[in-house]
């Protein structure tokens, strides 16, 4: 039994959820998100809550139950609050600068890295060592953060690179004489 799947998803005021030809459409103040509905799970859409239940006792239906509930919850959270990931850049001469729909990174390469942002994702740089990525789609925000981080992962000796805020970097001791 999925303990997460049993919980109903609260739909706040200003958010509407509808079923349109096998797509779950959630509209809110920040935008609209859609998700294809699985046949193994039943989505009960009411005015103030959405309930996800498995079709039967099959392994596939029970496996999809909790995950589908979490994905619907992420849609509701996305259209109301949105999602944000914060990256911190550490290193001498490493910096970031938001320029419209591009992010310009100086990461110690012989050239600057220009990262073009996909539609629906915004980037802010409060200072040159911090990058805030925000949007309504949790998967897309996480993907953009991972792609930016991939340019210079944190190394264990000096800790230089791009890391998530709150991420612990396991530090190693250097060579001894």
PDB file of C-alpha atoms in Angstrom, residues 11-174:
ATOM      1  CA  UNK A  11      -6.353  22.176  -4.833  1.00  0.00           C
ATOM      2  CA  UNK A  12      -6.112  25.783  -3.597  1.00  0.00           C
ATOM      3  CA  UNK A  13      -8.519  28.491  -4.699  1.00  0.00           C
ATOM      4  CA  UNK A  14      -7.608  29.990  -8.068  1.00  0.00           C
ATOM      5  CA  UNK A  15      -6.447  26.612  -9.408  1.00  0.00           C
ATOM      6  CA  UNK A  16      -8.589  24.456 -11.685  1.00  0.00           C
ATOM      7  CA  UNK A  17      -8.001  20.829 -12.625  1.00  0.00           C
ATOM      8  CA  UNK A  18      -9.698  19.220 -15.635  1.00  0.00           C
ATOM      9  CA  UNK A  19      -9.496  16.025 -17.667  1.00  0.00           C
ATOM     10  CA  UNK A  20      -9.180  16.735 -21.403  1.00  0.00           C
ATOM     11  CA  UNK A  21      -8.875  13.638 -23.623  1.00  0.00           C
ATOM     12  CA  UNK A  22      -6.549  11.700 -21.321  1.00  0.00           C
ATOM     13  CA  UNK A  23      -4.563  14.776 -20.250  1.00  0.00           C
ATOM     14  CA  UNK A  24      -4.716  16.224 -16.763  1.00  0.00           C
ATOM     15  CA  UNK A  25      -4.710  20.020 -17.200  1.00  0.00           C
ATOM     16  CA  UNK A  26      -3.993  22.217 -14.198  1.00  0.00           C
ATOM     17  CA  UNK A  27      -4.405  25.986 -14.545  1.00  0.00           C
ATOM     18  CA  UNK A  28      -3.262  28.455 -11.926  1.00  0.00           C
ATOM     19  CA  UNK A  29      -2.001  31.987 -11.412  1.00  0.00           C
ATOM     20  CA  UNK A  30       1.505  31.203 -12.759  1.00  0.00           C
ATOM     21  CA  UNK A  31       0.424  29.275 -15.854  1.00  0.00           C
ATOM     22  CA  UNK A  32      -0.875  25.964 -17.181  1.00  0.00           C
ATOM     23  CA  UNK A  33       0.692  22.514 -16.888  1.00  0.00           C
ATOM     24  CA  UNK A  34      -0.432  19.253 -18.468  1.00  0.00           C
ATOM     25  CA  UNK A  35       0.365  15.621 -17.774  1.00  0.00           C
ATOM     26  CA  UNK A  36      -0.755  12.467 -19.605  1.00  0.00           C
ATOM     27  CA  UNK A  37      -2.975  10.298 -17.412  1.00  0.00           C
ATOM     28  CA  UNK A  38      -2.057   6.634 -16.970  1.00  0.00           C
ATOM     29  CA  UNK A  39      -4.611   3.857 -17.466  1.00  0.00           C
ATOM     30  CA  UNK A  40      -3.393   2.049 -14.324  1.00  0.00           C
ATOM     31  CA  UNK A  41      -4.496   4.872 -12.028  1.00  0.00           C
ATOM     32  CA  UNK A  42      -7.873   6.573 -11.497  1.00  0.00           C
ATOM     33  CA  UNK A  43      -7.829  10.361 -11.020  1.00  0.00           C
ATOM     34  CA  UNK A  44     -10.862  11.617  -9.058  1.00  0.00           C
ATOM     35  CA  UNK A  45     -11.062  15.364  -9.679  1.00  0.00           C
ATOM     36  CA  UNK A  46     -13.242  17.320  -7.260  1.00  0.00           C
ATOM     37  CA  UNK A  47     -13.486  21.076  -6.640  1.00  0.00           C
ATOM     38  CA  UNK A  48     -11.043  21.273  -3.737  1.00  0.00           C
ATOM     39  CA  UNK A  49      -9.024  18.047  -4.061  1.00  0.00           C
ATOM     40  CA  UNK A  50      -7.697  15.400  -6.417  1.00  0.00           C
ATOM     41  CA  UNK A  51      -7.557  11.766  -5.334  1.00  0.00           C
ATOM     42  CA  UNK A  52      -5.353   9.187  -7.039  1.00  0.00           C
ATOM     43  CA  UNK A  53      -6.216   5.478  -6.664  1.00  0.00           C
ATOM     44  CA  UNK A  54      -4.923   2.349  -8.415  1.00  0.00           C
ATOM     45  CA  UNK A  55      -7.225   0.528 -10.846  1.00  0.00           C
ATOM     46  CA  UNK A  56      -6.592  -2.870  -9.300  1.00  0.00           C
ATOM     47  CA  UNK A  57      -4.162  -4.929  -7.247  1.00  0.00           C
ATOM     48  CA  UNK A  58      -1.704  -5.400 -10.137  1.00  0.00           C
ATOM     49  CA  UNK A  59       1.987  -4.714  -9.553  1.00  0.00           C
ATOM     50  CA  UNK A  60       2.096  -2.037 -12.276  1.00  0.00           C
ATOM     51  CA  UNK A  61      -0.903  -0.138 -10.879  1.00  0.00           C
ATOM     52  CA  UNK A  62       0.490  -0.142  -7.347  1.00  0.00           C
ATOM     53  CA  UNK A  63       3.931   0.925  -8.605  1.00  0.00           C
ATOM     54  CA  UNK A  64       2.491   3.897 -10.518  1.00  0.00           C
ATOM     55  CA  UNK A  65       0.128   4.983  -7.734  1.00  0.00           C
ATOM     56  CA  UNK A  66       2.474   6.953  -5.446  1.00  0.00           C
ATOM     57  CA  UNK A  67       4.537   8.386  -8.279  1.00  0.00           C
ATOM     58  CA  UNK A  68       1.488   9.698 -10.141  1.00  0.00           C
ATOM     59  CA  UNK A  69       0.189  11.293  -6.948  1.00  0.00           C
ATOM     60  CA  UNK A  70       3.540  13.052  -6.460  1.00  0.00           C
ATOM     61  CA  UNK A  71       3.598  14.228 -10.081  1.00  0.00           C
ATOM     62  CA  UNK A  72       0.085  15.712  -9.751  1.00  0.00           C
ATOM     63  CA  UNK A  73       1.163  17.418  -6.513  1.00  0.00           C
ATOM     64  CA  UNK A  74       4.162  18.924  -8.364  1.00  0.00           C
ATOM     65  CA  UNK A  75       1.825  20.306 -11.035  1.00  0.00           C
ATOM     66  CA  UNK A  76      -0.379  21.975  -8.414  1.00  0.00           C
ATOM     67  CA  UNK A  77       2.643  23.392  -6.571  1.00  0.00           C
ATOM     68  CA  UNK A  78       4.162  24.605  -9.839  1.00  0.00           C
ATOM     69  CA  UNK A  79       1.159  26.655 -10.959  1.00  0.00           C
ATOM     70  CA  UNK A  80       0.732  28.208  -7.495  1.00  0.00           C
ATOM     71  CA  UNK A  81       4.248  28.769  -6.099  1.00  0.00           C
ATOM     72  CA  UNK A  82       6.709  27.601  -8.756  1.00  0.00           C
ATOM     73  CA  UNK A  83      10.063  25.898  -8.166  1.00  0.00           C
ATOM     74  CA  UNK A  84      13.517  27.366  -7.606  1.00  0.00           C
ATOM     75  CA  UNK A  85      17.020  25.888  -7.613  1.00  0.00           C
ATOM     76  CA  UNK A  86      20.005  27.932  -6.449  1.00  0.00           C
ATOM     77  CA  UNK A  87      23.507  27.248  -7.731  1.00  0.00           C
ATOM     78  CA  UNK A  88      26.639  28.630  -6.059  1.00  0.00           C
ATOM     79  CA  UNK A  89      29.839  29.197  -8.025  1.00  0.00           C
ATOM     80  CA  UNK A  90      33.146  28.871  -6.193  1.00  0.00           C
ATOM     81  CA  UNK A  91      36.544  29.621  -7.704  1.00  0.00           C
ATOM     82  CA  UNK A  92      38.886  32.465  -8.521  1.00  0.00           C
ATOM     83  CA  UNK A  93      37.596  34.254 -11.623  1.00  0.00           C
ATOM     84  CA  UNK A  94      34.450  32.104 -11.844  1.00  0.00           C
ATOM     85  CA  UNK A  95      31.325  34.196 -12.351  1.00  0.00           C
ATOM     86  CA  UNK A  96      27.868  34.191 -13.912  1.00  0.00           C
ATOM     87  CA  UNK A  97      25.787  36.885 -15.539  1.00  0.00           C
ATOM     88  CA  UNK A  98      22.175  36.703 -16.739  1.00  0.00           C
ATOM     89  CA  UNK A  99      21.611  38.387 -20.109  1.00  0.00           C
ATOM     90  CA  UNK A 100      17.958  38.108 -21.158  1.00  0.00           C
ATOM     91  CA  UNK A 101      17.356  34.523 -22.326  1.00  0.00           C
ATOM     92  CA  UNK A 102      21.051  33.604 -21.992  1.00  0.00           C
ATOM     93  CA  UNK A 103      23.307  32.870 -19.062  1.00  0.00           C
ATOM     94  CA  UNK A 104      26.963  33.824 -19.510  1.00  0.00           C
ATOM     95  CA  UNK A 105      29.380  31.787 -17.399  1.00  0.00           C
ATOM     96  CA  UNK A 106      33.101  32.376 -16.928  1.00  0.00           C
ATOM     97  CA  UNK A 107      34.458  29.117 -15.557  1.00  0.00           C
ATOM     98  CA  UNK A 108      38.170  29.145 -16.252  1.00  0.00           C
ATOM     99  CA  UNK A 109      37.932  27.962 -19.838  1.00  0.00           C
ATOM    100  CA  UNK A 110      39.599  29.875 -22.681  1.00  0.00           C
ATOM    101  CA  UNK A 111      36.120  31.018 -23.725  1.00  0.00           C
ATOM    102  CA  UNK A 112      32.924  32.094 -21.981  1.00  0.00           C
ATOM    103  CA  UNK A 113      30.080  29.582 -21.807  1.00  0.00           C
ATOM    104  CA  UNK A 114      26.796  30.972 -23.160  1.00  0.00           C
ATOM    105  CA  UNK A 115      23.871  28.813 -22.018  1.00  0.00           C
ATOM    106  CA  UNK A 116      20.581  29.447 -23.842  1.00  0.00           C
ATOM    107  CA  UNK A 117      17.615  29.050 -21.516  1.00  0.00           C
ATOM    108  CA  UNK A 118      14.589  26.995 -22.617  1.00  0.00           C
ATOM    109  CA  UNK A 119      11.100  28.488 -22.685  1.00  0.00           C
ATOM    110  CA  UNK A 120       9.431  28.638 -19.263  1.00  0.00           C
ATOM    111  CA  UNK A 121      12.638  28.952 -17.216  1.00  0.00           C
ATOM    112  CA  UNK A 122      13.957  32.204 -15.733  1.00  0.00           C
ATOM    113  CA  UNK A 123      17.426  32.859 -14.364  1.00  0.00           C
ATOM    114  CA  UNK A 124      18.512  35.597 -11.968  1.00  0.00           C
ATOM    115  CA  UNK A 125      22.019  36.369 -10.771  1.00  0.00           C
ATOM    116  CA  UNK A 126      21.750  38.370  -7.512  1.00  0.00           C
ATOM    117  CA  UNK A 127      25.547  38.424  -7.404  1.00  0.00           C
ATOM    118  CA  UNK A 128      28.188  37.025  -9.712  1.00  0.00           C
ATOM    119  CA  UNK A 129      28.610  33.811  -7.679  1.00  0.00           C
ATOM    120  CA  UNK A 130      24.921  32.874  -7.336  1.00  0.00           C
ATOM    121  CA  UNK A 131      22.479  31.658  -9.994  1.00  0.00           C
ATOM    122  CA  UNK A 132      18.756  31.315  -9.200  1.00  0.00           C
ATOM    123  CA  UNK A 133      16.801  29.145 -11.647  1.00  0.00           C
ATOM    124  CA  UNK A 134      13.010  29.300 -11.399  1.00  0.00           C
ATOM    125  CA  UNK A 135       9.974  28.079 -13.312  1.00  0.00           C
ATOM    126  CA  UNK A 136       6.690  26.219 -12.949  1.00  0.00           C
ATOM    127  CA  UNK A 137       7.854  22.807 -14.217  1.00  0.00           C
ATOM    128  CA  UNK A 138       9.915  21.004 -11.556  1.00  0.00           C
ATOM    129  CA  UNK A 139      11.527  18.601 -14.012  1.00  0.00           C
ATOM    130  CA  UNK A 140      12.581  21.385 -16.375  1.00  0.00           C
ATOM    131  CA  UNK A 141      14.045  23.548 -13.579  1.00  0.00           C
ATOM    132  CA  UNK A 142      16.049  20.580 -12.284  1.00  0.00           C
ATOM    133  CA  UNK A 143      17.256  19.692 -15.786  1.00  0.00           C
ATOM    134  CA  UNK A 144      18.486  23.234 -16.476  1.00  0.00           C
ATOM    135  CA  UNK A 145      20.270  23.323 -13.103  1.00  0.00           C
ATOM    136  CA  UNK A 146      21.948  19.984 -13.843  1.00  0.00           C
ATOM    137  CA  UNK A 147      23.065  21.124 -17.312  1.00  0.00           C
ATOM    138  CA  UNK A 148      24.587  24.325 -15.921  1.00  0.00           C
ATOM    139  CA  UNK A 149      26.300  22.403 -13.109  1.00  0.00           C
ATOM    140  CA  UNK A 150      27.743  19.936 -15.628  1.00  0.00           C
ATOM    141  CA  UNK A 151      30.020  22.653 -17.057  1.00  0.00           C
ATOM    142  CA  UNK A 152      32.182  22.619 -13.922  1.00  0.00           C
ATOM    143  CA  UNK A 153      31.300  20.086 -11.210  1.00  0.00           C
ATOM    144  CA  UNK A 154      32.780  20.786  -7.771  1.00  0.00           C
ATOM    145  CA  UNK A 155      36.138  19.126  -7.249  1.00  0.00           C
ATOM    146  CA  UNK A 156      37.035  17.551  -3.888  1.00  0.00           C
ATOM    147  CA  UNK A 157      40.421  19.223  -3.215  1.00  0.00           C
ATOM    148  CA  UNK A 158      39.674  22.959  -3.269  1.00  0.00           C
ATOM    149  CA  UNK A 159      35.889  22.803  -3.705  1.00  0.00           C
ATOM    150  CA  UNK A 160      35.994  24.873  -6.920  1.00  0.00           C
ATOM    151  CA  UNK A 161      33.072  24.536  -9.304  1.00  0.00           C
ATOM    152  CA  UNK A 162      29.280  24.881  -9.441  1.00  0.00           C
ATOM    153  CA  UNK A 163      27.278  23.310  -6.628  1.00  0.00           C
ATOM    154  CA  UNK A 164      23.684  23.353  -5.446  1.00  0.00           C
ATOM    155  CA  UNK A 165      22.964  25.503  -2.405  1.00  0.00           C
ATOM    156  CA  UNK A 166      23.166  23.275   0.653  1.00  0.00           C
ATOM    157  CA  UNK A 167      25.084  20.526  -1.170  1.00  0.00           C
ATOM    158  CA  UNK A 168      27.911  18.988   0.821  1.00  0.00           C
ATOM    159  CA  UNK A 169      31.176  18.554  -1.060  1.00  0.00           C
ATOM    160  CA  UNK A 170      33.315  15.759   0.402  1.00  0.00           C
ATOM    161  CA  UNK A 171      36.764  17.299   0.741  1.00  0.00           C
ATOM    162  CA  UNK A 172      39.975  15.310   0.302  1.00  0.00           C
ATOM    163  CA  UNK A 173      43.384  16.051   1.696  1.00  0.00           C
ATOM    164  CA  UNK A 174      46.104  16.847  -0.831  1.00  0.00           C
TER     165      UNK A 174
END
